[in-house]
Amino acid sequence: MNASNMLILPGWQGSGDEHWQSHWERLYGYQRVEQHDWMHPLRGDWSARLEETVVDAEGPVVLVAHSLGCILTAWWAAHSPQAAYKVRGALLVAPGDVERPDLAELIPGWSPIALQKLPFPAILVGSQNDPYCSAERARLLADSWGARWVDQGNCGHINAESGLGHWPLGQGLLAEL
């Protein structure tokens, strides 16, 4: 698959230089779906941007989502079935539980989380000590979305602070899609 058809979907605030998504973008040429506002995400705007990127892509795409990007993926797939057929698979990493009161207040307008089965294969990677989504909740999302669950252990939010570098395990999971 063409590297430009591997779509990086960062979460709230984007992914900084040391985030594994940024490493993958630099190392492999994957395409970041740039959002209009990383600090004040609007679900409709983010969904429209993802829709535009998928529709404009030549050939099938693979989604590589982190945190709010996972929630975006599920919402978009539930509301854009005519474009979701282009998605070959999705790697969903450390979803943020935007239904929790603290996160719902911090990132308003993203609840409820779409819980329909995804129309494409997916792998959801969660952590036992993610401060933004319990492992139990992440596993429930994986089940709802029809995604294979992978327990990353004690790895926090599976981001730059987790010290994963270019995260080879994630690359291996991505290759399974």
One Martini backbone bead per residue (centre of mass of N, CA, C, O) as a GRO file, in nm:
protein
  177
    1MET     BB    1   0.099   0.034   0.019
    2ASN     BB    2   0.071   0.354   0.012
    3ALA     BB    3   0.183   0.584   0.235
    4SER     BB    4  -0.045   0.806   0.169
    5ASN     BB    5  -0.274   0.577   0.271
    6MET     BB    6  -0.163   0.639   0.555
    7LEU     BB    7  -0.366   0.759   0.815
    8ILE     BB    8  -0.318   1.009   1.045
    9LEU     BB    9  -0.496   1.029   1.375
   10PRO     BB   10  -0.495   1.247   1.589
   11GLY     BB   11  -0.549   1.405   1.871
   12TRP     BB   12  -0.565   1.612   2.096
   13GLN     BB   13  -0.322   1.851   1.996
   14GLY     BB   14  -0.197   1.638   1.861
   15SER     BB   15   0.131   1.526   1.755
   16GLY     BB   16   0.425   1.530   1.854
   17ASP     BB   17   0.755   1.470   1.770
   18GLU     BB   18   0.765   1.204   1.988
   19HIS     BB   19   0.549   1.067   1.861
   20TRP     BB   20   0.479   0.785   1.689
   21GLN     BB   21   0.325   0.924   1.459
   22SER     BB   22   0.558   1.116   1.380
   23HIS     BB   23   0.762   0.900   1.320
   24TRP     BB   24   0.599   0.763   1.091
   25GLU     BB   25   0.586   1.005   0.909
   26ARG     BB   26   0.896   1.031   0.872
   27LEU     BB   27   0.981   0.727   0.807
   28TYR     BB   28   0.710   0.642   0.598
   29GLY     BB   29   0.506   0.877   0.481
   30TYR     BB   30   0.270   0.936   0.627
   31GLN     BB   31  -0.056   1.083   0.651
   32ARG     BB   32  -0.172   1.365   0.789
   33VAL     BB   33  -0.467   1.472   0.935
   34GLU     BB   34  -0.549   1.791   0.913
   35GLN     BB   35  -0.665   2.017   1.138
   36HIS     BB   36  -0.800   2.325   1.216
   37ASP     BB   37  -0.831   2.240   1.544
   38TRP     BB   38  -0.654   2.101   1.809
   39MET     BB   39  -0.774   2.255   2.075
   40HIS     BB   40  -1.089   2.282   1.934
   41PRO     BB   41  -1.267   2.025   1.877
   42LEU     BB   42  -1.487   1.938   1.608
   43ARG     BB   43  -1.661   1.678   1.503
   44GLY     BB   44  -1.763   1.782   1.228
   45ASP     BB   45  -1.493   1.890   1.120
   46TRP     BB   46  -1.327   1.632   1.150
   47SER     BB   47  -1.511   1.453   0.975
   48ALA     BB   48  -1.491   1.620   0.714
   49ARG     BB   49  -1.184   1.589   0.681
   50LEU     BB   50  -1.178   1.284   0.663
   51GLU     BB   51  -1.366   1.251   0.427
   52GLU     BB   52  -1.199   1.413   0.222
   53THR     BB   53  -0.942   1.236   0.239
   54VAL     BB   54  -1.067   0.965   0.158
   55VAL     BB   55  -1.201   1.047  -0.111
   56ASP     BB   56  -0.921   1.166  -0.238
   57ALA     BB   57  -0.804   0.903  -0.235
   58GLU     BB   58  -0.602   0.667  -0.392
   59GLY     BB   59  -0.759   0.429  -0.286
   60PRO     BB   60  -0.699   0.266  -0.021
   61VAL     BB   61  -0.714   0.283   0.341
   62VAL     BB   62  -0.538   0.351   0.652
   63LEU     BB   63  -0.597   0.383   0.994
   64VAL     BB   64  -0.410   0.593   1.245
   65ALA     BB   65  -0.518   0.606   1.572
   66HIS     BB   66  -0.541   0.854   1.845
   67SER     BB   67  -0.762   0.877   2.076
   68LEU     BB   68  -0.967   1.094   1.933
   69GLY     BB   69  -0.923   0.941   1.662
   70CYS     BB   70  -1.097   0.696   1.746
   71ILE     BB   71  -1.364   0.844   1.785
   72LEU     BB   72  -1.372   0.953   1.500
   73THR     BB   73  -1.377   0.688   1.346
   74ALA     BB   74  -1.647   0.582   1.459
   75TRP     BB   75  -1.825   0.819   1.379
   76TRP     BB   76  -1.762   0.831   1.077
   77ALA     BB   77  -1.842   0.536   1.005
   78ALA     BB   78  -2.145   0.574   1.101
   79HIS     BB   79  -2.183   0.848   0.889
   80SER     BB   80  -1.991   0.717   0.623
   81PRO     BB   81  -2.052   0.452   0.441
   82GLN     BB   82  -1.968   0.553   0.146
   83ALA     BB   83  -1.650   0.586   0.245
   84ALA     BB   84  -1.567   0.336   0.431
   85TYR     BB   85  -1.500   0.133   0.196
   86LYS     BB   86  -1.190   0.247   0.171
   87VAL     BB   87  -1.132   0.092   0.430
   88ARG     BB   88  -0.908  -0.164   0.529
   89GLY     BB   89  -0.818  -0.033   0.816
   90ALA     BB   90  -0.757  -0.011   1.189
   91LEU     BB   91  -0.554   0.167   1.420
   92LEU     BB   92  -0.635   0.172   1.767
   93VAL     BB   93  -0.511   0.413   2.013
   94ALA     BB   94  -0.597   0.515   2.303
   95PRO     BB   95  -0.877   0.591   2.385
   96GLY     BB   96  -1.087   0.850   2.462
   97ASP     BB   97  -1.319   0.908   2.728
   98VAL     BB   98  -1.571   1.139   2.644
   99GLU     BB   99  -1.785   1.037   2.879
  100ARG     BB  100  -1.628   1.154   3.080
  101PRO     BB  101  -1.665   1.431   3.261
  102ASP     BB  102  -1.376   1.554   3.233
  103LEU     BB  103  -1.360   1.520   2.917
  104ALA     BB  104  -1.630   1.653   2.836
  105GLU     BB  105  -1.534   1.933   2.940
  106LEU     BB  106  -1.264   1.957   2.776
  107ILE     BB  107  -1.429   1.793   2.521
  108PRO     BB  108  -1.677   1.906   2.371
  109GLY     BB  109  -1.910   1.719   2.155
  110TRP     BB  110  -1.819   1.382   2.174
  111SER     BB  111  -2.092   1.308   2.290
  112PRO     BB  112  -2.139   1.022   2.194
  113ILE     BB  113  -2.015   0.719   2.139
  114ALA     BB  114  -1.970   0.522   1.885
  115LEU     BB  115  -2.089   0.157   1.889
  116GLN     BB  116  -2.051   0.049   1.621
  117LYS     BB  117  -1.966  -0.157   1.395
  118LEU     BB  118  -1.714  -0.178   1.198
  119PRO     BB  119  -1.661  -0.188   0.829
  120PHE     BB  120  -1.370  -0.278   0.940
  121PRO     BB  121  -1.081  -0.370   1.029
  122ALA     BB  122  -0.956  -0.393   1.379
  123ILE     BB  123  -0.724  -0.250   1.621
  124LEU     BB  124  -0.703  -0.234   1.981
  125VAL     BB  125  -0.498  -0.033   2.190
  126GLY     BB  126  -0.424  -0.073   2.533
  127SER     BB  127  -0.404   0.033   2.881
  128GLN     BB  128  -0.378  -0.015   3.228
  129ASN     BB  129  -0.273   0.322   3.273
  130ASP     BB  130  -0.480   0.508   3.145
  131PRO     BB  131  -0.595   0.835   3.216
  132TYR     BB  132  -0.839   0.833   2.964
  133CYS     BB  133  -0.870   0.501   2.979
  134SER     BB  134  -0.973   0.224   3.067
  135ALA     BB  135  -0.930  -0.102   3.000
  136GLU     BB  136  -1.230  -0.179   3.016
  137ARG     BB  137  -1.333   0.038   2.820
  138ALA     BB  138  -1.155  -0.033   2.579
  139ARG     BB  139  -1.268  -0.321   2.553
  140LEU     BB  140  -1.559  -0.232   2.498
  141LEU     BB  141  -1.496  -0.079   2.239
  142ALA     BB  142  -1.379  -0.314   2.085
  143ASP     BB  143  -1.635  -0.485   2.091
  144SER     BB  144  -1.828  -0.277   1.957
  145TRP     BB  145  -1.628  -0.245   1.692
  146GLY     BB  146  -1.485  -0.529   1.624
  147ALA     BB  147  -1.212  -0.536   1.773
  148ARG     BB  148  -0.901  -0.614   1.843
  149TRP     BB  149  -0.745  -0.685   2.142
  150VAL     BB  150  -0.465  -0.498   2.293
  151ASP     BB  151  -0.234  -0.532   2.556
  152GLN     BB  152   0.023  -0.298   2.660
  153GLY     BB  153  -0.005  -0.246   2.950
  154ASN     BB  154   0.211  -0.022   3.116
  155CYS     BB  155   0.164   0.279   2.895
  156GLY     BB  156  -0.046   0.466   2.932
  157HIS     BB  157  -0.126   0.672   2.644
  158ILE     BB  158   0.051   0.594   2.410
  159ASN     BB  159   0.293   0.811   2.396
  160ALA     BB  160   0.558   1.006   2.442
  161GLU     BB  161   0.561   0.946   2.759
  162SER     BB  162   0.608   0.626   2.704
  163GLY     BB  163   0.877   0.578   2.531
  164LEU     BB  164   0.845   0.436   2.219
  165GLY     BB  165   0.903   0.593   1.980
  166HIS     BB  166   0.846   0.404   1.687
  167TRP     BB  167   0.687   0.154   1.767
  168PRO     BB  168   0.714  -0.162   1.661
  169LEU     BB  169   0.455  -0.301   1.754
  170GLY     BB  170   0.265  -0.122   1.589
  171GLN     BB  171   0.378  -0.203   1.312
  172GLY     BB  172   0.298  -0.500   1.338
  173LEU     BB  173  -0.007  -0.450   1.360
  174LEU     BB  174  -0.041  -0.296   1.096
  175ALA     BB  175   0.050  -0.538   0.913
  176GLU     BB  176  -0.217  -0.711   0.980
  177LEU     BB  177  -0.402  -0.517   0.793
   0.00000   0.00000   0.00000
